[in-house]
Amino acid sequence: MSKKNIAIAIKIEAILYLKGKSLSLSEIAEYAGCDRPTVEESIIELIDNYARRDSALEVVETENGYSLQLRSDFHELVQTLIPVELGVGALRTLAAIALHNPILQSDLINLRGSGVYQHVPELVELGFVRKRRDSNSRSYSLQVTPKFHQYFQIDQLPQVFPRDEKEQQLELKLNIQRESVNSLEVTEKME
C-alpha cells in the first residue's frame, strides 16, 4: 500500500471514530475526499490491520456500512465502567423516543404520561436524547443521539409505523366514512 493510501486509511479510521456509527462507502468517500475504490482498498487494509494487532477496537462491516467499534470481548467492561442507571420508566420513555424518532414532547406525553417531564431531562443529561424547540409548534422535538446507538449497539432502528402519504389518506377516508355511517345510524335511531 502506498504512503498516500496509508494516509487515507488513517483518515478513514479517524472518520469512523469521530462519527461513532456505521457509514456507507459513499459517505466515507465523501468525508475522506477520495473515490470509492480507494475507500474499499483502505477499509480492507484497516480491517486486516485491526485483525492482526491486539486491540480493543475493530473495524466491522454492518448492514449499513462500516464502523469502528469496541470488540465484543469488552462489552462487559463497558457495562462495569460506564453503567447507566435508568429506571424502568425512563427506559420505556427512551424506547418510545427511539421508535418514533423524532417525536414531539407533547406527543410523547400523550403516549407515556406526565412522567416524561422527569425522564427527558435525565435522558438529555446522559446524552441519549437531543431536545430542540420545534419550529412548527410550541413543543420540543426529541430524537436519539449517536451515543444512544453506540451504547445500545443499535445500528438502525426499524420504522414502527412506516406509512406513506397514500396510506395516511386512505386511513383518513376510512375514518370519515365511519363517522358518516355512525352519524347516520344515530339520526335513524332518533327518528
JSON list of C-alpha atoms in Angstrom, two decimals:
[
{"chain": "A", "resi": 1, "resn": "MET", "atom": "CA", "xyz": [0.00, 0.00, 0.00]},
{"chain": "A", "resi": 2, "resn": "SER", "atom": "CA", "xyz": [1.39, 3.41, -0.95]},
{"chain": "A", "resi": 3, "resn": "LYS", "atom": "CA", "xyz": [2.06, 6.19, 1.57]},
{"chain": "A", "resi": 4, "resn": "LYS", "atom": "CA", "xyz": [-0.88, 8.09, 0.10]},
{"chain": "A", "resi": 5, "resn": "ASN", "atom": "CA", "xyz": [-3.24, 5.13, 0.64]},
{"chain": "A", "resi": 6, "resn": "ILE", "atom": "CA", "xyz": [-1.90, 4.61, 4.17]},
{"chain": "A", "resi": 7, "resn": "ALA", "atom": "CA", "xyz": [-2.68, 8.27, 4.90]},
{"chain": "A", "resi": 8, "resn": "ILE", "atom": "CA", "xyz": [-6.21, 7.79, 3.50]},
{"chain": "A", "resi": 9, "resn": "ALA", "atom": "CA", "xyz": [-6.68, 4.64, 5.62]},
{"chain": "A", "resi": 10, "resn": "ILE", "atom": "CA", "xyz": [-5.65, 6.60, 8.72]},
{"chain": "A", "resi": 11, "resn": "LYS", "atom": "CA", "xyz": [-8.04, 9.40, 7.74]},
{"chain": "A", "resi": 12, "resn": "ILE", "atom": "CA", "xyz": [-10.87, 6.86, 7.29]},
{"chain": "A", "resi": 13, "resn": "GLU", "atom": "CA", "xyz": [-10.06, 5.40, 10.71]},
{"chain": "A", "resi": 14, "resn": "ALA", "atom": "CA", "xyz": [-10.42, 8.89, 12.20]},
{"chain": "A", "resi": 15, "resn": "ILE", "atom": "CA", "xyz": [-13.70, 9.44, 10.33]},
{"chain": "A", "resi": 16, "resn": "LEU", "atom": "CA", "xyz": [-15.17, 6.16, 11.63]},
{"chain": "A", "resi": 17, "resn": "TYR", "atom": "CA", "xyz": [-14.03, 7.02, 15.15]},
{"chain": "A", "resi": 18, "resn": "LEU", "atom": "CA", "xyz": [-15.45, 10.55, 15.09]},
{"chain": "A", "resi": 19, "resn": "LYS", "atom": "CA", "xyz": [-18.80, 9.63, 13.51]},
{"chain": "A", "resi": 20, "resn": "GLY", "atom": "CA", "xyz": [-19.39, 6.82, 16.01]},
{"chain": "A", "resi": 21, "resn": "LYS", "atom": "CA", "xyz": [-21.82, 5.00, 13.71]},
{"chain": "A", "resi": 22, "resn": "SER", "atom": "CA", "xyz": [-21.82, 2.89, 10.56]},
{"chain": "A", "resi": 23, "resn": "LEU", "atom": "CA", "xyz": [-21.08, 4.75, 7.36]},
{"chain": "A", "resi": 24, "resn": "SER", "atom": "CA", "xyz": [-21.60, 3.59, 3.80]},
{"chain": "A", "resi": 25, "resn": "LEU", "atom": "CA", "xyz": [-18.67, 3.52, 1.37]},
{"chain": "A", "resi": 26, "resn": "SER", "atom": "CA", "xyz": [-20.14, 6.57, -0.38]},
{"chain": "A", "resi": 27, "resn": "GLU", "atom": "CA", "xyz": [-20.33, 8.53, 2.87]},
{"chain": "A", "resi": 28, "resn": "ILE", "atom": "CA", "xyz": [-16.77, 7.60, 3.78]},
{"chain": "A", "resi": 29, "resn": "ALA", "atom": "CA", "xyz": [-15.56, 8.58, 0.30]},
{"chain": "A", "resi": 30, "resn": "GLU", "atom": "CA", "xyz": [-17.30, 11.94, 0.62]},
{"chain": "A", "resi": 31, "resn": "TYR", "atom": "CA", "xyz": [-15.81, 12.66, 4.07]},
{"chain": "A", "resi": 32, "resn": "ALA", "atom": "CA", "xyz": [-12.34, 11.43, 3.05]},
{"chain": "A", "resi": 33, "resn": "GLY", "atom": "CA", "xyz": [-12.40, 13.29, -0.25]},
{"chain": "A", "resi": 34, "resn": "CYS", "atom": "CA", "xyz": [-11.46, 10.28, -2.36]},
{"chain": "A", "resi": 35, "resn": "ASP", "atom": "CA", "xyz": [-13.05, 7.79, -4.72]},
{"chain": "A", "resi": 36, "resn": "ARG", "atom": "CA", "xyz": [-14.95, 4.66, -3.72]},
{"chain": "A", "resi": 37, "resn": "PRO", "atom": "CA", "xyz": [-12.34, 2.11, -4.91]},
{"chain": "A", "resi": 38, "resn": "THR", "atom": "CA", "xyz": [-9.71, 3.83, -2.74]},
{"chain": "A", "resi": 39, "resn": "VAL", "atom": "CA", "xyz": [-12.10, 3.66, 0.23]},
{"chain": "A", "resi": 40, "resn": "GLU", "atom": "CA", "xyz": [-12.73, -0.04, -0.39]},
{"chain": "A", "resi": 41, "resn": "GLU", "atom": "CA", "xyz": [-9.00, -0.75, -0.50]},
{"chain": "A", "resi": 42, "resn": "SER", "atom": "CA", "xyz": [-8.37, 1.32, 2.63]},
{"chain": "A", "resi": 43, "resn": "ILE", "atom": "CA", "xyz": [-11.23, -0.34, 4.56]},
{"chain": "A", "resi": 44, "resn": "ILE", "atom": "CA", "xyz": [-9.84, -3.78, 3.72]},
{"chain": "A", "resi": 45, "resn": "GLU", "atom": "CA", "xyz": [-6.43, -2.60, 4.94]},
{"chain": "A", "resi": 46, "resn": "LEU", "atom": "CA", "xyz": [-7.95, -1.26, 8.18]},
{"chain": "A", "resi": 47, "resn": "ILE", "atom": "CA", "xyz": [-9.90, -4.46, 8.83]},
{"chain": "A", "resi": 48, "resn": "ASP", "atom": "CA", "xyz": [-6.77, -6.50, 8.23]},
{"chain": "A", "resi": 49, "resn": "ASN", "atom": "CA", "xyz": [-4.64, -4.17, 10.36]},
{"chain": "A", "resi": 50, "resn": "TYR", "atom": "CA", "xyz": [-7.01, -4.36, 13.33]},
{"chain": "A", "resi": 51, "resn": "ALA", "atom": "CA", "xyz": [-7.31, -8.15, 12.98]},
{"chain": "A", "resi": 52, "resn": "ARG", "atom": "CA", "xyz": [-3.51, -8.58, 13.15]},
{"chain": "A", "resi": 53, "resn": "ARG", "atom": "CA", "xyz": [-2.88, -6.44, 16.22]},
{"chain": "A", "resi": 54, "resn": "ASP", "atom": "CA", "xyz": [-4.03, -6.89, 19.77]},
{"chain": "A", "resi": 55, "resn": "SER", "atom": "CA", "xyz": [-6.53, -4.09, 20.06]},
{"chain": "A", "resi": 56, "resn": "ALA", "atom": "CA", "xyz": [-9.75, -3.43, 21.92]},
{"chain": "A", "resi": 57, "resn": "LEU", "atom": "CA", "xyz": [-11.17, -1.94, 18.71]},
{"chain": "A", "resi": 58, "resn": "GLU", "atom": "CA", "xyz": [-12.15, -3.42, 15.38]},
{"chain": "A", "resi": 59, "resn": "VAL", "atom": "CA", "xyz": [-13.45, -2.21, 12.03]},
{"chain": "A", "resi": 60, "resn": "VAL", "atom": "CA", "xyz": [-16.53, -4.22, 11.10]},
{"chain": "A", "resi": 61, "resn": "GLU", "atom": "CA", "xyz": [-18.92, -4.35, 8.19]},
{"chain": "A", "resi": 62, "resn": "THR", "atom": "CA", "xyz": [-22.52, -3.84, 9.25]},
{"chain": "A", "resi": 63, "resn": "GLU", "atom": "CA", "xyz": [-25.82, -3.80, 7.41]},
{"chain": "A", "resi": 64, "resn": "ASN", "atom": "CA", "xyz": [-25.37, -0.07, 6.77]},
{"chain": "A", "resi": 65, "resn": "GLY", "atom": "CA", "xyz": [-21.66, 0.09, 6.01]},
{"chain": "A", "resi": 66, "resn": "TYR", "atom": "CA", "xyz": [-18.57, 0.07, 8.18]},
{"chain": "A", "resi": 67, "resn": "SER", "atom": "CA", "xyz": [-17.91, 1.14, 11.75]},
{"chain": "A", "resi": 68, "resn": "LEU", "atom": "CA", "xyz": [-15.09, 1.30, 14.27]},
{"chain": "A", "resi": 69, "resn": "GLN", "atom": "CA", "xyz": [-16.27, -0.27, 17.48]},
{"chain": "A", "resi": 70, "resn": "LEU", "atom": "CA", "xyz": [-15.19, -1.97, 20.66]},
{"chain": "A", "resi": 71, "resn": "ARG", "atom": "CA", "xyz": [-14.62, -5.70, 20.29]},
{"chain": "A", "resi": 72, "resn": "SER", "atom": "CA", "xyz": [-17.42, -7.78, 21.77]},
{"chain": "A", "resi": 73, "resn": "ASP", "atom": "CA", "xyz": [-14.95, -9.22, 24.33]},
{"chain": "A", "resi": 74, "resn": "PHE", "atom": "CA", "xyz": [-15.02, -5.83, 26.09]},
{"chain": "A", "resi": 75, "resn": "HIS", "atom": "CA", "xyz": [-18.77, -5.14, 26.24]},
{"chain": "A", "resi": 76, "resn": "GLU", "atom": "CA", "xyz": [-18.97, -6.39, 29.81]},
{"chain": "A", "resi": 77, "resn": "LEU", "atom": "CA", "xyz": [-16.21, -3.96, 30.75]},
{"chain": "A", "resi": 78, "resn": "VAL", "atom": "CA", "xyz": [-18.23, -1.10, 29.29]},
{"chain": "A", "resi": 79, "resn": "GLN", "atom": "CA", "xyz": [-21.22, -2.05, 31.45]},
{"chain": "A", "resi": 80, "resn": "THR", "atom": "CA", "xyz": [-18.96, -2.13, 34.53]},
{"chain": "A", "resi": 81, "resn": "LEU", "atom": "CA", "xyz": [-17.15, 1.13, 33.85]},
{"chain": "A", "resi": 82, "resn": "ILE", "atom": "CA", "xyz": [-19.99, 3.12, 32.36]},
{"chain": "A", "resi": 83, "resn": "PRO", "atom": "CA", "xyz": [-23.18, 1.81, 33.90]},
{"chain": "A", "resi": 84, "resn": "VAL", "atom": "CA", "xyz": [-26.31, 3.69, 33.01]},
{"chain": "A", "resi": 85, "resn": "GLU", "atom": "CA", "xyz": [-28.72, 3.87, 35.87]},
{"chain": "A", "resi": 86, "resn": "LEU", "atom": "CA", "xyz": [-32.02, 4.20, 34.11]},
{"chain": "A", "resi": 87, "resn": "GLY", "atom": "CA", "xyz": [-35.27, 3.40, 35.81]},
{"chain": "A", "resi": 88, "resn": "VAL", "atom": "CA", "xyz": [-37.91, 1.37, 34.03]},
{"chain": "A", "resi": 89, "resn": "GLY", "atom": "CA", "xyz": [-39.98, 4.48, 33.27]},
{"chain": "A", "resi": 90, "resn": "ALA", "atom": "CA", "xyz": [-37.04, 6.39, 31.78]},
{"chain": "A", "resi": 91, "resn": "LEU", "atom": "CA", "xyz": [-36.01, 3.33, 29.78]},
{"chain": "A", "resi": 92, "resn": "ARG", "atom": "CA", "xyz": [-39.54, 3.00, 28.38]},
{"chain": "A", "resi": 93, "resn": "THR", "atom": "CA", "xyz": [-39.59, 6.69, 27.53]},
{"chain": "A", "resi": 94, "resn": "LEU", "atom": "CA", "xyz": [-36.24, 6.29, 25.76]},
{"chain": "A", "resi": 95, "resn": "ALA", "atom": "CA", "xyz": [-37.63, 3.32, 23.83]},
{"chain": "A", "resi": 96, "resn": "ALA", "atom": "CA", "xyz": [-40.68, 5.37, 22.77]},
{"chain": "A", "resi": 97, "resn": "ILE", "atom": "CA", "xyz": [-38.43, 8.22, 21.58]},
{"chain": "A", "resi": 98, "resn": "ALA", "atom": "CA", "xyz": [-36.22, 5.78, 19.67]},
{"chain": "A", "resi": 99, "resn": "LEU", "atom": "CA", "xyz": [-39.15, 4.03, 17.99]},
{"chain": "A", "resi": 100, "resn": "HIS", "atom": "CA", "xyz": [-40.87, 7.27, 16.93]},
{"chain": "A", "resi": 101, "resn": "ASN", "atom": "CA", "xyz": [-37.61, 9.13, 16.26]},
{"chain": "A", "resi": 102, "resn": "PRO", "atom": "CA", "xyz": [-38.08, 12.10, 16.12]},
{"chain": "A", "resi": 103, "resn": "ILE", "atom": "CA", "xyz": [-41.14, 12.76, 18.28]},
{"chain": "A", "resi": 104, "resn": "LEU", "atom": "CA", "xyz": [-42.64, 15.91, 19.74]},
{"chain": "A", "resi": 105, "resn": "GLN", "atom": "CA", "xyz": [-42.53, 16.05, 23.53]},
{"chain": "A", "resi": 106, "resn": "SER", "atom": "CA", "xyz": [-46.27, 16.79, 23.58]},
{"chain": "A", "resi": 107, "resn": "ASP", "atom": "CA", "xyz": [-46.93, 13.58, 21.60]},
{"chain": "A", "resi": 108, "resn": "LEU", "atom": "CA", "xyz": [-44.63, 11.65, 23.93]},
{"chain": "A", "resi": 109, "resn": "ILE", "atom": "CA", "xyz": [-46.57, 12.95, 26.94]},
{"chain": "A", "resi": 110, "resn": "ASN", "atom": "CA", "xyz": [-49.81, 11.75, 25.33]},
{"chain": "A", "resi": 111, "resn": "LEU", "atom": "CA", "xyz": [-48.16, 8.38, 24.74]},
{"chain": "A", "resi": 112, "resn": "ARG", "atom": "CA", "xyz": [-46.31, 7.91, 28.06]},
{"chain": "A", "resi": 113, "resn": "GLY", "atom": "CA", "xyz": [-47.88, 10.31, 30.55]},
{"chain": "A", "resi": 114, "resn": "SER", "atom": "CA", "xyz": [-46.56, 13.18, 32.65]},
{"chain": "A", "resi": 115, "resn": "GLY", "atom": "CA", "xyz": [-43.54, 11.18, 33.89]},
{"chain": "A", "resi": 116, "resn": "VAL", "atom": "CA", "xyz": [-41.93, 12.28, 30.62]},
{"chain": "A", "resi": 117, "resn": "TYR", "atom": "CA", "xyz": [-41.20, 15.64, 32.27]},
{"chain": "A", "resi": 118, "resn": "GLN", "atom": "CA", "xyz": [-38.78, 13.88, 34.65]},
{"chain": "A", "resi": 119, "resn": "HIS", "atom": "CA", "xyz": [-37.41, 11.36, 32.13]},
{"chain": "A", "resi": 120, "resn": "VAL", "atom": "CA", "xyz": [-36.47, 13.70, 29.28]},
{"chain": "A", "resi": 121, "resn": "PRO", "atom": "CA", "xyz": [-34.01, 15.92, 31.23]},
{"chain": "A", "resi": 122, "resn": "GLU", "atom": "CA", "xyz": [-32.32, 12.78, 32.58]},
{"chain": "A", "resi": 123, "resn": "LEU", "atom": "CA", "xyz": [-32.03, 11.28, 29.08]},
{"chain": "A", "resi": 124, "resn": "VAL", "atom": "CA", "xyz": [-30.70, 14.57, 27.70]},
{"chain": "A", "resi": 125, "resn": "GLU", "atom": "CA", "xyz": [-28.13, 14.79, 30.52]},
{"chain": "A", "resi": 126, "resn": "LEU", "atom": "CA", "xyz": [-26.96, 11.23, 29.83]},
{"chain": "A", "resi": 127, "resn": "GLY", "atom": "CA", "xyz": [-26.55, 12.18, 26.17]},
{"chain": "A", "resi": 128, "resn": "PHE", "atom": "CA", "xyz": [-29.05, 9.65, 24.80]},
{"chain": "A", "resi": 129, "resn": "VAL", "atom": "CA", "xyz": [-31.59, 12.24, 23.61]},
{"chain": "A", "resi": 130, "resn": "ARG", "atom": "CA", "xyz": [-31.33, 15.61, 21.85]},
{"chain": "A", "resi": 131, "resn": "LYS", "atom": "CA", "xyz": [-34.02, 18.17, 22.68]},
{"chain": "A", "resi": 132, "resn": "ARG", "atom": "CA", "xyz": [-34.72, 21.07, 20.32]},
{"chain": "A", "resi": 133, "resn": "ARG", "atom": "CA", "xyz": [-37.52, 23.60, 20.06]},
{"chain": "A", "resi": 134, "resn": "ASP", "atom": "CA", "xyz": [-39.83, 22.56, 17.21]},
{"chain": "A", "resi": 135, "resn": "SER", "atom": "CA", "xyz": [-40.34, 25.38, 14.71]},
{"chain": "A", "resi": 136, "resn": "ASN", "atom": "CA", "xyz": [-43.88, 24.27, 13.84]},
{"chain": "A", "resi": 137, "resn": "SER", "atom": "CA", "xyz": [-45.26, 24.08, 17.38]},
{"chain": "A", "resi": 138, "resn": "ARG", "atom": "CA", "xyz": [-44.66, 25.19, 20.93]},
{"chain": "A", "resi": 139, "resn": "SER", "atom": "CA", "xyz": [-43.33, 21.75, 21.87]},
{"chain": "A", "resi": 140, "resn": "TYR", "atom": "CA", "xyz": [-39.83, 20.29, 21.76]},
{"chain": "A", "resi": 141, "resn": "SER", "atom": "CA", "xyz": [-38.63, 17.80, 19.18]},
{"chain": "A", "resi": 142, "resn": "LEU", "atom": "CA", "xyz": [-36.88, 14.81, 20.74]},
{"chain": "A", "resi": 143, "resn": "GLN", "atom": "CA", "xyz": [-34.57, 12.38, 18.99]},
{"chain": "A", "resi": 144, "resn": "VAL", "atom": "CA", "xyz": [-31.94, 9.81, 19.94]},
{"chain": "A", "resi": 145, "resn": "THR", "atom": "CA", "xyz": [-28.25, 10.68, 19.57]},
{"chain": "A", "resi": 146, "resn": "PRO", "atom": "CA", "xyz": [-25.27, 8.75, 18.20]},
{"chain": "A", "resi": 147, "resn": "LYS", "atom": "CA", "xyz": [-24.41, 7.92, 21.84]},
{"chain": "A", "resi": 148, "resn": "PHE", "atom": "CA", "xyz": [-27.71, 6.01, 22.09]},
{"chain": "A", "resi": 149, "resn": "HIS", "atom": "CA", "xyz": [-26.80, 3.97, 19.01]},
{"chain": "A", "resi": 150, "resn": "GLN", "atom": "CA", "xyz": [-23.29, 3.30, 20.32]},
{"chain": "A", "resi": 151, "resn": "TYR", "atom": "CA", "xyz": [-24.28, 2.42, 23.87]},
{"chain": "A", "resi": 152, "resn": "PHE", "atom": "CA", "xyz": [-27.12, 0.09, 22.95]},
{"chain": "A", "resi": 153, "resn": "GLN", "atom": "CA", "xyz": [-25.22, -1.19, 19.88]},
{"chain": "A", "resi": 154, "resn": "ILE", "atom": "CA", "xyz": [-28.13, -0.46, 17.60]},
{"chain": "A", "resi": 155, "resn": "ASP", "atom": "CA", "xyz": [-27.15, 0.49, 14.10]},
{"chain": "A", "resi": 156, "resn": "GLN", "atom": "CA", "xyz": [-30.56, 1.44, 12.79]},
{"chain": "A", "resi": 157, "resn": "LEU", "atom": "CA", "xyz": [-33.98, 1.17, 14.33]},
{"chain": "A", "resi": 158, "resn": "PRO", "atom": "CA", "xyz": [-36.85, -0.30, 12.36]},
{"chain": "A", "resi": 159, "resn": "GLN", "atom": "CA", "xyz": [-39.65, 2.02, 11.38]},
{"chain": "A", "resi": 160, "resn": "VAL", "atom": "CA", "xyz": [-42.52, 1.06, 13.66]},
{"chain": "A", "resi": 161, "resn": "PHE", "atom": "CA", "xyz": [-45.11, 2.92, 11.68]},
{"chain": "A", "resi": 162, "resn": "PRO", "atom": "CA", "xyz": [-43.75, 3.26, 8.14]},
{"chain": "A", "resi": 163, "resn": "ARG", "atom": "CA", "xyz": [-46.62, 4.94, 6.35]},
{"chain": "A", "resi": 164, "resn": "ASP", "atom": "CA", "xyz": [-46.54, 6.87, 3.19]},
{"chain": "A", "resi": 165, "resn": "GLU", "atom": "CA", "xyz": [-48.87, 9.72, 2.30]},
{"chain": "A", "resi": 166, "resn": "LYS", "atom": "CA", "xyz": [-51.23, 7.45, 0.35]},
{"chain": "A", "resi": 167, "resn": "GLU", "atom": "CA", "xyz": [-51.76, 5.17, 3.37]},
{"chain": "A", "resi": 168, "resn": "GLN", "atom": "CA", "xyz": [-52.49, 8.18, 5.57]},
{"chain": "A", "resi": 169, "resn": "GLN", "atom": "CA", "xyz": [-55.06, 9.48, 3.07]},
{"chain": "A", "resi": 170, "resn": "LEU", "atom": "CA", "xyz": [-56.78, 6.08, 2.89]},
{"chain": "A", "resi": 171, "resn": "GLU", "atom": "CA", "xyz": [-56.94, 5.89, 6.68]},
{"chain": "A", "resi": 172, "resn": "LEU", "atom": "CA", "xyz": [-58.39, 9.42, 6.82]},
{"chain": "A", "resi": 173, "resn": "LYS", "atom": "CA", "xyz": [-61.07, 8.50, 4.23]},
{"chain": "A", "resi": 174, "resn": "LEU", "atom": "CA", "xyz": [-61.98, 5.36, 6.21]},
{"chain": "A", "resi": 175, "resn": "ASN", "atom": "CA", "xyz": [-62.34, 7.39, 9.41]},
{"chain": "A", "resi": 176, "resn": "ILE", "atom": "CA", "xyz": [-64.56, 9.93, 7.65]},
{"chain": "A", "resi": 177, "resn": "GLN", "atom": "CA", "xyz": [-66.72, 7.13, 6.21]},
{"chain": "A", "resi": 178, "resn": "ARG", "atom": "CA", "xyz": [-67.05, 5.52, 9.67]},
{"chain": "A", "resi": 179, "resn": "GLU", "atom": "CA", "xyz": [-68.07, 8.84, 11.18]},
{"chain": "A", "resi": 180, "resn": "SER", "atom": "CA", "xyz": [-70.66, 9.35, 8.42]},
{"chain": "A", "resi": 181, "resn": "VAL", "atom": "CA", "xyz": [-72.11, 5.88, 8.99]},
{"chain": "A", "resi": 182, "resn": "ASN", "atom": "CA", "xyz": [-72.20, 6.41, 12.77]},
{"chain": "A", "resi": 183, "resn": "SER", "atom": "CA", "xyz": [-73.93, 9.79, 12.48]},
{"chain": "A", "resi": 184, "resn": "LEU", "atom": "CA", "xyz": [-76.44, 8.32, 10.00]},
{"chain": "A", "resi": 185, "resn": "GLU", "atom": "CA", "xyz": [-77.24, 5.47, 12.43]},
{"chain": "A", "resi": 186, "resn": "VAL", "atom": "CA", "xyz": [-77.74, 7.97, 15.28]},
{"chain": "A", "resi": 187, "resn": "THR", "atom": "CA", "xyz": [-80.07, 10.05, 13.09]},
{"chain": "A", "resi": 188, "resn": "GLU", "atom": "CA", "xyz": [-82.11, 6.98, 12.12]},
{"chain": "A", "resi": 189, "resn": "LYS", "atom": "CA", "xyz": [-82.46, 5.92, 15.78]},
{"chain": "A", "resi": 190, "resn": "MET", "atom": "CA", "xyz": [-83.70, 9.39, 16.72]},
{"chain": "A", "resi": 191, "resn": "GLU", "atom": "CA", "xyz": [-86.47, 9.27, 14.14]}
]
